[in-house]
């Protein structure tokens, strides 16, 4: 009898679950339908059970009972939750991350501040595979300020290469901005090298960490990252529309100015003074009244990720995506699929893309079979394998049902 396990068998996936140190975390999430194969945690993460109780308490006791007195405590939440994300998940120091507004708004604010800090330089570098909202914001900024955008056209699977970026960067570039993990392919950009390259050219570098936070370690402090933004409703499980985070390296906090001078960024904001006088540090990056329900939900989600630990999360993401790629190779090439994510695990985040000309229709038919994935034009079915809530058997089931559909 062969001792080599059949790596395409359900039993193999079950054995991986049995050995998974993060398996117990799934029990800390609401799972109403145990038969639903949910492979879309990179769009909207599942609901932590602790968040239900926390929101009930916030709404019933704090809002219902404390009323406006809640504001004695709530103003500390954006910085506290920011520190939790910053120190536990992206490698920042305390006082470098704040939770506020949306990723789009934060991206706009940081890009604007970066351009303002490099007067006289007229170019922005980004890539055409970057997330649409980032590209649209940059187009608007370039138009408003008379700047040019140097668009890179990276390989759709492998993402932007350092050498291509080096060619596009000179001393006229004010800002380089890219996604760390690409939303479609999950390719991981070489953040340390690109950040260094930007600094050597005197540019600022802004990273979108929406698909990195709580899925891959980032090491913002270690790599001297200037600026970053990211969503909290994906791997952080903060809930639909939960407020985003924003990171500014401590050394830049004096130099860069928040372009929206709202009263929550004001020193002693209840003094209602005549002139804007920003708070010191990261607190100056607040704008208006924060969403308290959103913040407490982000805090609960981030606590779970911190308890699991980013290194364990990363290890499981690699194992989940490796299983998915192995099943793709074994089953899905003949019916016309190709891998839309890097094969090298170090270059891949926590989802995989499978490309197929009928990808849109197949995603819909998977949903009819109780497998939730998403589709990203033109041809990529994304399998989001959020490590705290996805089992290896979920990967197996999802791809097995796709094999049956496509075969
Ligand atoms: C890379 C990236 N940036 C930004 C966003 C969205 O930003 P917002 O929360 O402002 O809609 C997403 C959403 O999926 C994303 O994947």
mmCIF file of C-alpha atoms and ligand atoms in Angstrom:
data_model
loop_
_atom_site.group_PDB
_atom_site.id
_atom_site.type_symbol
_atom_site.label_atom_id
_atom_site.label_comp_id
_atom_site.label_asym_id
_atom_site.label_seq_id
_atom_site.Cartn_x
_atom_site.Cartn_y
_atom_site.Cartn_z
ATOM 1 C CA UNK A 1 0.000 0.000 0.000
ATOM 2 C CA UNK A 2 1.311 3.443 -0.854
ATOM 3 C CA UNK A 3 2.233 5.666 2.076
ATOM 4 C CA UNK A 4 2.080 8.802 -0.083
ATOM 5 C CA UNK A 5 -1.127 10.686 0.695
ATOM 6 C CA UNK A 6 -3.408 11.538 -2.208
ATOM 7 C CA UNK A 7 -3.193 15.317 -1.943
ATOM 8 C CA UNK A 8 -6.382 15.708 -3.978
ATOM 9 C CA UNK A 9 -8.514 13.630 -1.600
ATOM 10 C CA UNK A 10 -11.005 15.012 0.886
ATOM 11 C CA UNK A 11 -9.229 12.936 3.540
ATOM 12 C CA UNK A 12 -6.047 14.903 2.899
ATOM 13 C CA UNK A 13 -7.892 18.200 3.455
ATOM 14 C CA UNK A 14 -9.481 16.793 6.609
ATOM 15 C CA UNK A 15 -6.058 15.814 7.919
ATOM 16 C CA UNK A 16 -4.823 19.363 7.323
ATOM 17 C CA UNK A 17 -7.781 20.678 9.338
ATOM 18 C CA UNK A 18 -7.062 18.224 12.142
ATOM 19 C CA UNK A 19 -3.482 19.519 12.383
ATOM 20 C CA UNK A 20 -4.398 23.209 12.030
ATOM 21 C CA UNK A 21 -3.514 25.244 15.151
ATOM 22 C CA UNK A 22 -5.937 28.002 14.070
ATOM 23 C CA UNK A 23 -8.906 25.652 13.588
ATOM 24 C CA UNK A 24 -10.562 26.626 16.920
ATOM 25 C CA UNK A 25 -10.856 30.257 15.775
ATOM 26 C CA UNK A 26 -13.676 29.332 13.405
ATOM 27 C CA UNK A 27 -15.863 28.611 16.449
ATOM 28 C CA UNK A 28 -15.555 32.257 17.432
ATOM 29 C CA UNK A 29 -17.526 33.394 14.379
ATOM 30 C CA UNK A 30 -21.231 33.286 13.560
ATOM 31 C CA UNK A 31 -21.853 30.391 11.170
ATOM 32 C CA UNK A 32 -25.587 30.131 10.498
ATOM 33 C CA UNK A 33 -25.369 27.701 7.606
ATOM 34 C CA UNK A 34 -22.743 25.012 8.190
ATOM 35 C CA UNK A 35 -23.163 23.819 4.612
ATOM 36 C CA UNK A 36 -22.322 27.183 3.077
ATOM 37 C CA UNK A 37 -18.798 27.223 1.637
ATOM 38 C CA UNK A 38 -17.854 30.853 2.159
ATOM 39 C CA UNK A 39 -14.762 31.757 0.145
ATOM 40 C CA UNK A 40 -15.232 35.515 0.066
ATOM 41 C CA UNK A 41 -13.744 36.691 3.357
ATOM 42 C CA UNK A 42 -11.472 38.961 1.335
ATOM 43 C CA UNK A 43 -14.548 40.977 0.358
ATOM 44 C CA UNK A 44 -16.497 40.801 3.596
ATOM 45 C CA UNK A 45 -15.122 38.866 6.549
ATOM 46 C CA UNK A 46 -17.445 36.826 8.748
ATOM 47 C CA UNK A 47 -19.081 38.201 11.887
ATOM 48 C CA UNK A 48 -17.200 37.449 15.152
ATOM 49 C CA UNK A 49 -19.515 36.240 17.935
ATOM 50 C CA UNK A 50 -17.883 38.734 20.321
ATOM 51 C CA UNK A 51 -18.909 41.567 18.007
ATOM 52 C CA UNK A 52 -22.595 40.700 18.426
ATOM 53 C CA UNK A 53 -22.409 41.118 22.208
ATOM 54 C CA UNK A 54 -20.161 44.177 21.940
ATOM 55 C CA UNK A 55 -22.527 45.944 19.546
ATOM 56 C CA UNK A 56 -25.525 44.992 21.661
ATOM 57 C CA UNK A 57 -23.795 46.499 24.682
ATOM 58 C CA UNK A 58 -22.807 49.600 22.789
ATOM 59 C CA UNK A 59 -26.283 50.167 21.449
ATOM 60 C CA UNK A 60 -28.302 49.206 24.522
ATOM 61 C CA UNK A 61 -26.129 50.281 27.464
ATOM 62 C CA UNK A 62 -23.789 52.902 26.082
ATOM 63 C CA UNK A 63 -25.996 54.693 23.584
ATOM 64 C CA UNK A 64 -29.294 53.792 25.258
ATOM 65 C CA UNK A 65 -28.158 54.416 28.837
ATOM 66 C CA UNK A 66 -25.106 56.634 28.831
ATOM 67 C CA UNK A 67 -26.354 58.790 25.975
ATOM 68 C CA UNK A 68 -24.039 61.701 25.279
ATOM 69 C CA UNK A 69 -21.924 60.789 28.307
ATOM 70 C CA UNK A 70 -20.514 57.979 26.139
ATOM 71 C CA UNK A 71 -18.386 60.636 24.508
ATOM 72 C CA UNK A 72 -16.321 60.756 27.705
ATOM 73 C CA UNK A 73 -14.801 57.462 26.456
ATOM 74 C CA UNK A 74 -15.470 57.148 22.732
ATOM 75 C CA UNK A 75 -12.976 59.769 21.457
ATOM 76 C CA UNK A 76 -10.100 57.431 22.422
ATOM 77 C CA UNK A 77 -11.304 54.602 20.188
ATOM 78 C CA UNK A 78 -9.776 55.664 16.823
ATOM 79 C CA UNK A 79 -6.248 55.760 18.257
ATOM 80 C CA UNK A 80 -6.677 52.692 20.490
ATOM 81 C CA UNK A 81 -8.014 50.524 17.686
ATOM 82 C CA UNK A 82 -5.366 52.000 15.406
ATOM 83 C CA UNK A 83 -2.635 50.934 17.831
ATOM 84 C CA UNK A 84 -4.075 47.439 18.014
ATOM 85 C CA UNK A 85 -3.960 47.074 14.228
ATOM 86 C CA UNK A 86 -0.658 48.907 13.945
ATOM 87 C CA UNK A 87 1.360 47.090 16.564
ATOM 88 C CA UNK A 88 -0.135 43.599 16.278
ATOM 89 C CA UNK A 89 -0.736 43.285 12.564
ATOM 90 C CA UNK A 90 1.287 45.640 10.370
ATOM 91 C CA UNK A 91 4.431 46.189 12.416
ATOM 92 C CA UNK A 92 3.912 49.870 13.295
ATOM 93 C CA UNK A 93 4.835 51.641 16.522
ATOM 94 C CA UNK A 94 2.142 52.963 18.877
ATOM 95 C CA UNK A 95 0.884 56.324 17.649
ATOM 96 C CA UNK A 96 1.325 55.631 13.932
ATOM 97 C CA UNK A 97 -2.123 54.270 12.975
ATOM 98 C CA UNK A 98 -5.603 55.708 13.361
ATOM 99 C CA UNK A 99 -8.977 54.235 12.383
ATOM 100 C CA UNK A 100 -11.194 56.740 10.581
ATOM 101 C CA UNK A 101 -13.264 57.326 7.460
ATOM 102 C CA UNK A 102 -13.065 55.062 4.413
ATOM 103 C CA UNK A 103 -10.035 53.689 2.602
ATOM 104 C CA UNK A 104 -10.842 55.923 -0.360
ATOM 105 C CA UNK A 105 -11.006 59.072 1.752
ATOM 106 C CA UNK A 106 -7.833 58.144 3.604
ATOM 107 C CA UNK A 107 -6.056 57.406 0.350
ATOM 108 C CA UNK A 108 -7.078 60.809 -0.970
ATOM 109 C CA UNK A 109 -5.919 62.537 2.199
ATOM 110 C CA UNK A 110 -2.524 60.834 2.342
ATOM 111 C CA UNK A 111 -1.857 61.214 -1.377
ATOM 112 C CA UNK A 112 -2.763 64.904 -1.162
ATOM 113 C CA UNK A 113 -0.488 65.414 1.826
ATOM 114 C CA UNK A 114 2.364 63.566 0.119
ATOM 115 C CA UNK A 115 2.060 65.686 -3.030
ATOM 116 C CA UNK A 116 1.982 68.813 -0.884
ATOM 117 C CA UNK A 117 5.219 67.714 0.789
ATOM 118 C CA UNK A 118 7.049 67.431 -2.557
ATOM 119 C CA UNK A 119 6.384 70.808 -4.203
ATOM 120 C CA UNK A 120 7.835 71.234 -7.674
ATOM 121 C CA UNK A 121 7.717 67.536 -8.511
ATOM 122 C CA UNK A 122 5.091 66.789 -11.126
ATOM 123 C CA UNK A 123 4.693 63.013 -11.442
ATOM 124 C CA UNK A 124 2.924 60.148 -9.681
ATOM 125 C CA UNK A 125 3.815 56.489 -10.307
ATOM 126 C CA UNK A 126 1.235 53.723 -10.017
ATOM 127 C CA UNK A 127 0.033 50.726 -12.025
ATOM 128 C CA UNK A 128 -3.023 50.040 -14.134
ATOM 129 C CA UNK A 129 -3.789 46.893 -12.147
ATOM 130 C CA UNK A 130 -4.141 48.922 -8.945
ATOM 131 C CA UNK A 131 -7.554 48.967 -7.262
ATOM 132 C CA UNK A 132 -10.001 51.241 -9.117
ATOM 133 C CA UNK A 133 -10.680 53.649 -6.262
ATOM 134 C CA UNK A 134 -6.955 54.381 -5.902
ATOM 135 C CA UNK A 135 -6.617 54.992 -9.642
ATOM 136 C CA UNK A 136 -9.661 57.248 -9.754
ATOM 137 C CA UNK A 137 -8.470 59.319 -6.797
ATOM 138 C CA UNK A 138 -5.057 59.737 -8.432
ATOM 139 C CA UNK A 139 -6.642 60.779 -11.738
ATOM 140 C CA UNK A 140 -8.632 63.443 -9.900
ATOM 141 C CA UNK A 141 -5.598 64.694 -8.006
ATOM 142 C CA UNK A 142 -3.480 64.797 -11.142
ATOM 143 C CA UNK A 143 -6.154 66.790 -12.979
ATOM 144 C CA UNK A 144 -6.672 69.230 -10.124
ATOM 145 C CA UNK A 145 -2.950 69.836 -9.646
ATOM 146 C CA UNK A 146 -1.696 69.628 -13.236
ATOM 147 C CA UNK A 147 0.400 66.514 -12.543
ATOM 148 C CA UNK A 148 1.111 63.513 -14.731
ATOM 149 C CA UNK A 149 0.628 59.863 -13.860
ATOM 150 C CA UNK A 150 3.236 57.377 -15.007
ATOM 151 C CA UNK A 151 1.193 54.200 -15.454
ATOM 152 C CA UNK A 152 2.930 50.852 -15.238
ATOM 153 C CA UNK A 153 1.414 47.872 -17.061
ATOM 154 C CA UNK A 154 2.507 44.921 -14.969
ATOM 155 C CA UNK A 155 2.023 41.278 -15.756
ATOM 156 C CA UNK A 156 -1.569 40.571 -14.635
ATOM 157 C CA UNK A 157 -0.508 37.574 -12.556
ATOM 158 C CA UNK A 158 2.917 38.525 -11.215
ATOM 159 C CA UNK A 159 2.253 42.217 -10.553
ATOM 160 C CA UNK A 160 4.669 45.165 -10.745
ATOM 161 C CA UNK A 161 8.393 44.359 -10.789
ATOM 162 C CA UNK A 162 10.957 46.480 -9.013
ATOM 163 C CA UNK A 163 12.913 46.953 -12.259
ATOM 164 C CA UNK A 164 9.850 48.419 -14.025
ATOM 165 C CA UNK A 165 9.241 50.828 -11.200
ATOM 166 C CA UNK A 166 12.897 51.834 -11.151
ATOM 167 C CA UNK A 167 12.624 52.761 -14.822
ATOM 168 C CA UNK A 168 9.609 54.980 -14.154
ATOM 169 C CA UNK A 169 11.102 56.857 -11.200
ATOM 170 C CA UNK A 170 13.301 59.933 -11.341
ATOM 171 C CA UNK A 171 13.662 63.149 -9.370
ATOM 172 C CA UNK A 172 10.400 64.534 -10.783
ATOM 173 C CA UNK A 173 8.347 61.865 -9.023
ATOM 174 C CA UNK A 174 6.563 63.061 -5.884
ATOM 175 C CA UNK A 175 4.639 59.896 -5.055
ATOM 176 C CA UNK A 176 4.799 56.172 -5.762
ATOM 177 C CA UNK A 177 1.657 54.314 -4.761
ATOM 178 C CA UNK A 178 0.771 50.650 -5.163
ATOM 179 C CA UNK A 179 -1.241 47.921 -3.541
ATOM 180 C CA UNK A 180 0.882 45.625 -1.422
ATOM 181 C CA UNK A 181 -1.340 42.621 -2.279
ATOM 182 C CA UNK A 182 -3.163 42.992 -5.583
ATOM 183 C CA UNK A 183 -6.941 42.696 -5.284
ATOM 184 C CA UNK A 184 -7.315 40.498 -8.363
ATOM 185 C CA UNK A 185 -4.248 38.233 -8.508
ATOM 186 C CA UNK A 186 -3.104 38.419 -4.852
ATOM 187 C CA UNK A 187 0.450 39.102 -6.077
ATOM 188 C CA UNK A 188 2.583 40.637 -3.333
ATOM 189 C CA UNK A 189 4.654 43.637 -4.381
ATOM 190 C CA UNK A 190 8.237 43.890 -3.150
ATOM 191 C CA UNK A 191 7.411 46.493 -0.522
ATOM 192 C CA UNK A 192 10.901 46.802 1.014
ATOM 193 C CA UNK A 193 12.665 47.290 -2.339
ATOM 194 C CA UNK A 194 10.044 49.642 -3.793
ATOM 195 C CA UNK A 195 9.970 51.736 -0.630
ATOM 196 C CA UNK A 196 13.786 52.011 -0.720
ATOM 197 C CA UNK A 197 13.699 52.899 -4.378
ATOM 198 C CA UNK A 198 11.213 55.703 -3.728
ATOM 199 C CA UNK A 199 13.294 57.086 -0.903
ATOM 200 C CA UNK A 200 16.464 57.030 -3.007
ATOM 201 C CA UNK A 201 14.640 59.198 -5.555
ATOM 202 C CA UNK A 202 13.335 61.565 -2.870
ATOM 203 C CA UNK A 203 9.697 60.476 -3.409
ATOM 204 C CA UNK A 204 7.143 59.423 -0.822
ATOM 205 C CA UNK A 205 5.626 55.936 -1.048
ATOM 206 C CA UNK A 206 2.002 55.166 -0.157
ATOM 207 C CA UNK A 207 0.835 51.554 0.173
ATOM 208 C CA UNK A 208 -2.710 50.209 0.017
ATOM 209 C CA UNK A 209 -2.745 47.380 2.565
ATOM 210 C CA UNK A 210 -6.417 46.422 2.129
ATOM 211 C CA UNK A 211 -5.592 42.833 1.134
ATOM 212 C CA UNK A 212 -2.514 42.578 3.375
ATOM 213 C CA UNK A 213 -3.723 43.518 6.817
ATOM 214 C CA UNK A 214 -4.331 40.357 8.868
ATOM 215 C CA UNK A 215 -3.323 38.182 5.930
ATOM 216 C CA UNK A 216 0.405 38.837 5.386
ATOM 217 C CA UNK A 217 2.948 40.548 7.664
ATOM 218 C CA UNK A 218 3.851 44.010 6.394
ATOM 219 C CA UNK A 219 6.610 45.320 8.673
ATOM 220 C CA UNK A 220 5.941 49.012 8.047
ATOM 221 C CA UNK A 221 8.440 50.116 10.681
ATOM 222 C CA UNK A 222 11.090 47.613 9.669
ATOM 223 C CA UNK A 223 10.933 48.695 6.041
ATOM 224 C CA UNK A 224 10.627 52.432 6.622
ATOM 225 C CA UNK A 225 7.187 52.650 4.995
ATOM 226 C CA UNK A 226 6.029 56.277 4.781
ATOM 227 C CA UNK A 227 2.276 56.024 4.407
ATOM 228 C CA UNK A 228 -0.408 53.358 4.191
ATOM 229 C CA UNK A 229 -4.159 52.840 4.168
ATOM 230 C CA UNK A 230 -6.361 49.775 4.343
ATOM 231 C CA UNK A 231 -9.840 48.318 4.749
ATOM 232 C CA UNK A 232 -11.073 46.683 7.946
ATOM 233 C CA UNK A 233 -14.040 44.745 6.562
ATOM 234 C CA UNK A 234 -11.983 42.036 4.849
ATOM 235 C CA UNK A 235 -9.541 39.922 6.907
ATOM 236 C CA UNK A 236 -10.122 42.113 9.976
ATOM 237 C CA UNK A 237 -13.811 41.160 10.053
ATOM 238 C CA UNK A 238 -14.968 44.662 11.018
ATOM 239 C CA UNK A 239 -18.291 44.457 9.158
ATOM 240 C CA UNK A 240 -19.835 46.114 6.103
ATOM 241 C CA UNK A 241 -18.526 49.639 5.678
ATOM 242 C CA UNK A 242 -16.429 49.542 8.849
ATOM 243 C CA UNK A 243 -14.016 52.475 9.141
ATOM 244 C CA UNK A 244 -10.621 52.147 7.476
ATOM 245 C CA UNK A 245 -7.148 52.650 8.935
ATOM 246 C CA UNK A 246 -4.418 55.050 7.998
ATOM 247 C CA UNK A 247 -0.709 54.889 8.886
ATOM 248 C CA UNK A 248 1.778 57.768 8.893
ATOM 249 C CA UNK A 249 5.401 57.061 9.861
ATOM 250 C CA UNK A 250 6.193 58.945 13.044
ATOM 251 C CA UNK A 251 9.017 60.978 11.482
ATOM 252 C CA UNK A 252 6.596 62.341 8.867
ATOM 253 C CA UNK A 253 3.829 63.331 11.225
ATOM 254 C CA UNK A 254 5.111 66.881 11.742
ATOM 255 C CA UNK A 255 5.743 67.442 8.050
ATOM 256 C CA UNK A 256 2.540 66.104 6.466
ATOM 257 C CA UNK A 257 -0.732 67.909 6.918
ATOM 258 C CA UNK A 258 -4.223 66.449 6.866
ATOM 259 C CA UNK A 259 -5.912 68.273 3.958
ATOM 260 C CA UNK A 260 -9.316 68.099 5.659
ATOM 261 C CA UNK A 261 -9.140 70.325 8.701
ATOM 262 C CA UNK A 262 -12.048 68.961 10.714
ATOM 263 C CA UNK A 263 -12.814 69.580 14.352
ATOM 264 C CA UNK A 264 -11.843 66.049 15.465
ATOM 265 C CA UNK A 265 -8.282 66.774 14.358
ATOM 266 C CA UNK A 266 -8.233 69.921 16.452
ATOM 267 C CA UNK A 267 -6.327 70.219 19.715
ATOM 268 C CA UNK A 268 -8.863 70.637 22.552
ATOM 269 C CA UNK A 269 -11.699 70.381 20.048
ATOM 270 C CA UNK A 270 -14.432 71.219 22.540
ATOM 271 C CA UNK A 271 -12.889 74.667 23.117
ATOM 272 C CA UNK A 272 -14.465 75.610 19.762
ATOM 273 C CA UNK A 273 -11.560 77.971 19.066
ATOM 274 C CA UNK A 274 -11.383 80.372 16.121
ATOM 275 C CA UNK A 275 -8.414 78.827 14.263
ATOM 276 C CA UNK A 276 -7.457 75.287 13.274
ATOM 277 C CA UNK A 277 -4.651 74.071 15.513
ATOM 278 C CA UNK A 278 -4.107 70.351 14.899
ATOM 279 C CA UNK A 279 -3.480 67.797 17.592
ATOM 280 C CA UNK A 280 0.050 66.438 17.707
ATOM 281 C CA UNK A 281 0.817 63.103 16.092
ATOM 282 C CA UNK A 282 -1.540 60.695 14.372
ATOM 283 C CA UNK A 283 -4.606 62.197 16.101
ATOM 284 C CA UNK A 284 -4.390 65.095 13.633
ATOM 285 C CA UNK A 285 -5.593 62.646 10.952
ATOM 286 C CA UNK A 286 -9.113 62.567 12.325
ATOM 287 C CA UNK A 287 -11.739 64.635 10.570
ATOM 288 C CA UNK A 288 -15.279 64.501 11.948
ATOM 289 C CA UNK A 289 -17.297 62.469 14.430
ATOM 290 C CA UNK A 290 -16.163 58.842 14.183
ATOM 291 C CA UNK A 291 -18.523 55.890 13.725
ATOM 292 C CA UNK A 292 -18.518 54.365 17.208
ATOM 293 C CA UNK A 293 -20.390 51.156 16.249
ATOM 294 C CA UNK A 294 -17.939 50.706 13.388
ATOM 295 C CA UNK A 295 -14.944 51.233 15.657
ATOM 296 C CA UNK A 296 -15.981 48.730 18.305
ATOM 297 C CA UNK A 297 -16.676 46.149 15.605
ATOM 298 C CA UNK A 298 -13.217 46.697 14.128
ATOM 299 C CA UNK A 299 -11.724 46.345 17.595
ATOM 300 C CA UNK A 300 -13.338 42.940 18.145
ATOM 301 C CA UNK A 301 -12.254 41.674 14.734
ATOM 302 C CA UNK A 302 -8.703 42.963 15.202
ATOM 303 C CA UNK A 303 -8.496 41.366 18.665
ATOM 304 C CA UNK A 304 -9.248 37.957 17.180
ATOM 305 C CA UNK A 305 -6.580 38.412 14.510
ATOM 306 C CA UNK A 306 -4.088 39.591 17.132
ATOM 307 C CA UNK A 307 -4.897 36.578 19.319
ATOM 308 C CA UNK A 308 -4.222 34.242 16.400
ATOM 309 C CA UNK A 309 -0.991 36.075 15.563
ATOM 310 C CA UNK A 310 0.018 37.348 12.137
ATOM 311 C CA UNK A 311 2.702 34.678 11.618
ATOM 312 C CA UNK A 312 0.254 31.827 12.249
ATOM 313 C CA UNK A 313 -2.308 33.547 10.005
ATOM 314 C CA UNK A 314 0.278 33.854 7.251
ATOM 315 C CA UNK A 315 1.356 30.216 7.577
ATOM 316 C CA UNK A 316 -2.236 29.053 7.220
ATOM 317 C CA UNK A 317 -2.866 31.368 4.263
ATOM 318 C CA UNK A 318 0.107 29.812 2.478
ATOM 319 C CA UNK A 319 -1.137 26.294 3.226
ATOM 320 C CA UNK A 320 -4.720 27.057 2.128
ATOM 321 C CA UNK A 321 -3.660 28.681 -1.126
ATOM 322 C CA UNK A 322 -1.183 25.851 -1.808
ATOM 323 C CA UNK A 323 -3.962 23.296 -1.440
ATOM 324 C CA UNK A 324 -6.159 25.320 -3.805
ATOM 325 C CA UNK A 325 -3.392 25.570 -6.400
ATOM 326 C CA UNK A 326 -2.700 21.834 -6.163
ATOM 327 C CA UNK A 327 -6.373 21.053 -6.778
ATOM 328 C CA UNK A 328 -6.496 23.522 -9.660
ATOM 329 C CA UNK A 329 -3.487 21.833 -11.255
ATOM 330 C CA UNK A 330 -4.938 18.364 -10.791
ATOM 331 C CA UNK A 331 -8.516 19.054 -11.829
ATOM 332 C CA UNK A 332 -9.109 22.316 -13.587
ATOM 333 C CA UNK A 333 -6.583 22.728 -16.348
ATOM 334 C CA UNK A 334 -8.383 20.485 -18.886
ATOM 335 C CA UNK A 335 -11.669 22.450 -18.649
ATOM 336 C CA UNK A 336 -9.770 25.612 -19.541
ATOM 337 C CA UNK A 337 -8.724 27.268 -16.280
ATOM 338 C CA UNK A 338 -5.398 28.930 -15.658
ATOM 339 C CA UNK A 339 -3.898 30.134 -12.424
ATOM 340 C CA UNK A 340 -4.286 33.892 -12.033
ATOM 341 C CA UNK A 341 -2.081 34.136 -8.927
ATOM 342 C CA UNK A 342 1.660 33.690 -8.415
ATOM 343 C CA UNK A 343 2.787 30.101 -7.808
ATOM 344 C CA UNK A 344 5.560 31.135 -5.454
ATOM 345 C CA UNK A 345 3.907 31.329 -2.045
ATOM 346 C CA UNK A 346 6.088 34.224 -0.849
ATOM 347 C CA UNK A 347 4.649 36.270 -3.712
ATOM 348 C CA UNK A 348 0.986 35.487 -2.979
ATOM 349 C CA UNK A 349 -1.537 36.792 -0.430
ATOM 350 C CA UNK A 350 -4.458 34.877 1.078
ATOM 351 C CA UNK A 351 -6.649 34.471 -1.982
ATOM 352 C CA UNK A 352 -6.182 32.843 -5.349
ATOM 353 C CA UNK A 353 -7.607 33.797 -8.704
ATOM 354 C CA UNK A 354 -8.584 31.174 -11.245
ATOM 355 C CA UNK A 355 -8.998 32.535 -14.739
ATOM 356 C CA UNK A 356 -11.584 31.191 -17.169
ATOM 357 C CA UNK A 357 -13.368 32.820 -20.136
ATOM 358 C CA UNK A 358 -16.736 31.904 -18.536
ATOM 359 C CA UNK A 359 -15.616 32.933 -15.059
ATOM 360 C CA UNK A 360 -18.561 35.231 -14.426
ATOM 361 C CA UNK A 361 -21.179 32.589 -15.243
ATOM 362 C CA UNK A 362 -19.299 29.897 -13.327
ATOM 363 C CA UNK A 363 -19.152 32.106 -10.204
ATOM 364 C CA UNK A 364 -22.931 32.470 -10.364
ATOM 365 C CA UNK A 365 -23.417 28.741 -10.778
ATOM 366 C CA UNK A 366 -21.123 28.072 -7.811
ATOM 367 C CA UNK A 367 -23.359 30.339 -5.701
ATOM 368 C CA UNK A 368 -26.350 28.181 -6.697
ATOM 369 C CA UNK A 369 -24.385 25.240 -5.250
ATOM 370 C CA UNK A 370 -23.809 27.061 -1.954
ATOM 371 C CA UNK A 371 -20.232 28.162 -2.694
ATOM 372 C CA UNK A 372 -19.686 31.901 -2.375
ATOM 373 C CA UNK A 373 -16.745 33.291 -4.327
ATOM 374 C CA UNK A 374 -16.487 36.501 -6.303
ATOM 375 C CA UNK A 375 -15.651 37.455 -9.820
ATOM 376 C CA UNK A 376 -13.330 40.214 -10.954
ATOM 377 C CA UNK A 377 -13.450 41.258 -14.585
ATOM 378 C CA UNK A 378 -12.301 40.271 -17.089
ATOM 379 C CA UNK A 379 -11.957 36.582 -16.210
ATOM 380 C CA UNK A 380 -10.901 35.936 -12.593
ATOM 381 C CA UNK A 381 -12.843 33.911 -10.044
ATOM 382 C CA UNK A 382 -11.436 34.872 -6.656
ATOM 383 C CA UNK A 383 -11.284 32.335 -3.849
ATOM 384 C CA UNK A 384 -10.749 34.284 -0.640
ATOM 385 C CA UNK A 385 -9.296 31.930 1.950
ATOM 386 C CA UNK A 386 -9.547 34.000 5.116
ATOM 387 C CA UNK A 387 -7.351 31.971 7.484
ATOM 388 C CA UNK A 388 -9.382 32.331 10.689
ATOM 389 C CA UNK A 389 -12.622 31.087 9.184
ATOM 390 C CA UNK A 390 -11.730 28.911 6.192
ATOM 391 C CA UNK A 391 -11.164 25.182 6.610
ATOM 392 C CA UNK A 392 -9.073 23.100 4.277
ATOM 393 C CA UNK A 393 -12.216 21.062 3.517
ATOM 394 C CA UNK A 394 -13.907 24.288 2.404
ATOM 395 C CA UNK A 395 -11.171 24.722 -0.192
ATOM 396 C CA UNK A 396 -11.609 21.113 -1.262
ATOM 397 C CA UNK A 397 -15.404 21.369 -1.478
ATOM 398 C CA UNK A 398 -15.303 24.668 -3.376
ATOM 399 C CA UNK A 399 -12.905 23.403 -6.005
ATOM 400 C CA UNK A 400 -14.606 20.022 -6.231
ATOM 401 C CA UNK A 401 -17.934 21.662 -6.995
ATOM 402 C CA UNK A 402 -16.231 23.860 -9.580
ATOM 403 C CA UNK A 403 -14.675 20.778 -11.164
ATOM 404 C CA UNK A 404 -18.082 19.131 -11.454
ATOM 405 C CA UNK A 405 -19.592 22.305 -12.923
ATOM 406 C CA UNK A 406 -16.837 22.927 -15.432
ATOM 407 C CA UNK A 407 -16.088 19.320 -16.367
HETATM 408 C C1 LIG B 1 -7.172 47.508 -2.535
HETATM 409 C C2 LIG B 1 -8.445 48.171 -2.138
HETATM 410 N N1 LIG B 1 -8.463 49.487 -1.863
HETATM 411 C C3 LIG B 1 -9.619 50.121 -1.512
HETATM 412 C C4 LIG B 1 -10.816 49.428 -1.431
HETATM 413 C C5 LIG B 1 -12.134 50.073 -1.118
HETATM 414 O O1 LIG B 1 -12.101 51.208 -0.406
HETATM 415 P P1 LIG B 1 -13.444 51.770 0.286
HETATM 416 O O2 LIG B 1 -13.603 51.032 1.581
HETATM 417 O O3 LIG B 1 -13.196 53.206 0.438
HETATM 418 O O4 LIG B 1 -14.595 51.464 -0.617
HETATM 419 C C6 LIG B 1 -10.829 48.061 -1.686
HETATM 420 C C7 LIG B 1 -12.119 47.326 -1.591
HETATM 421 O O5 LIG B 1 -12.264 46.197 -1.905
HETATM 422 C C8 LIG B 1 -9.621 47.425 -2.050
HETATM 423 O O6 LIG B 1 -9.614 46.117 -2.332
#
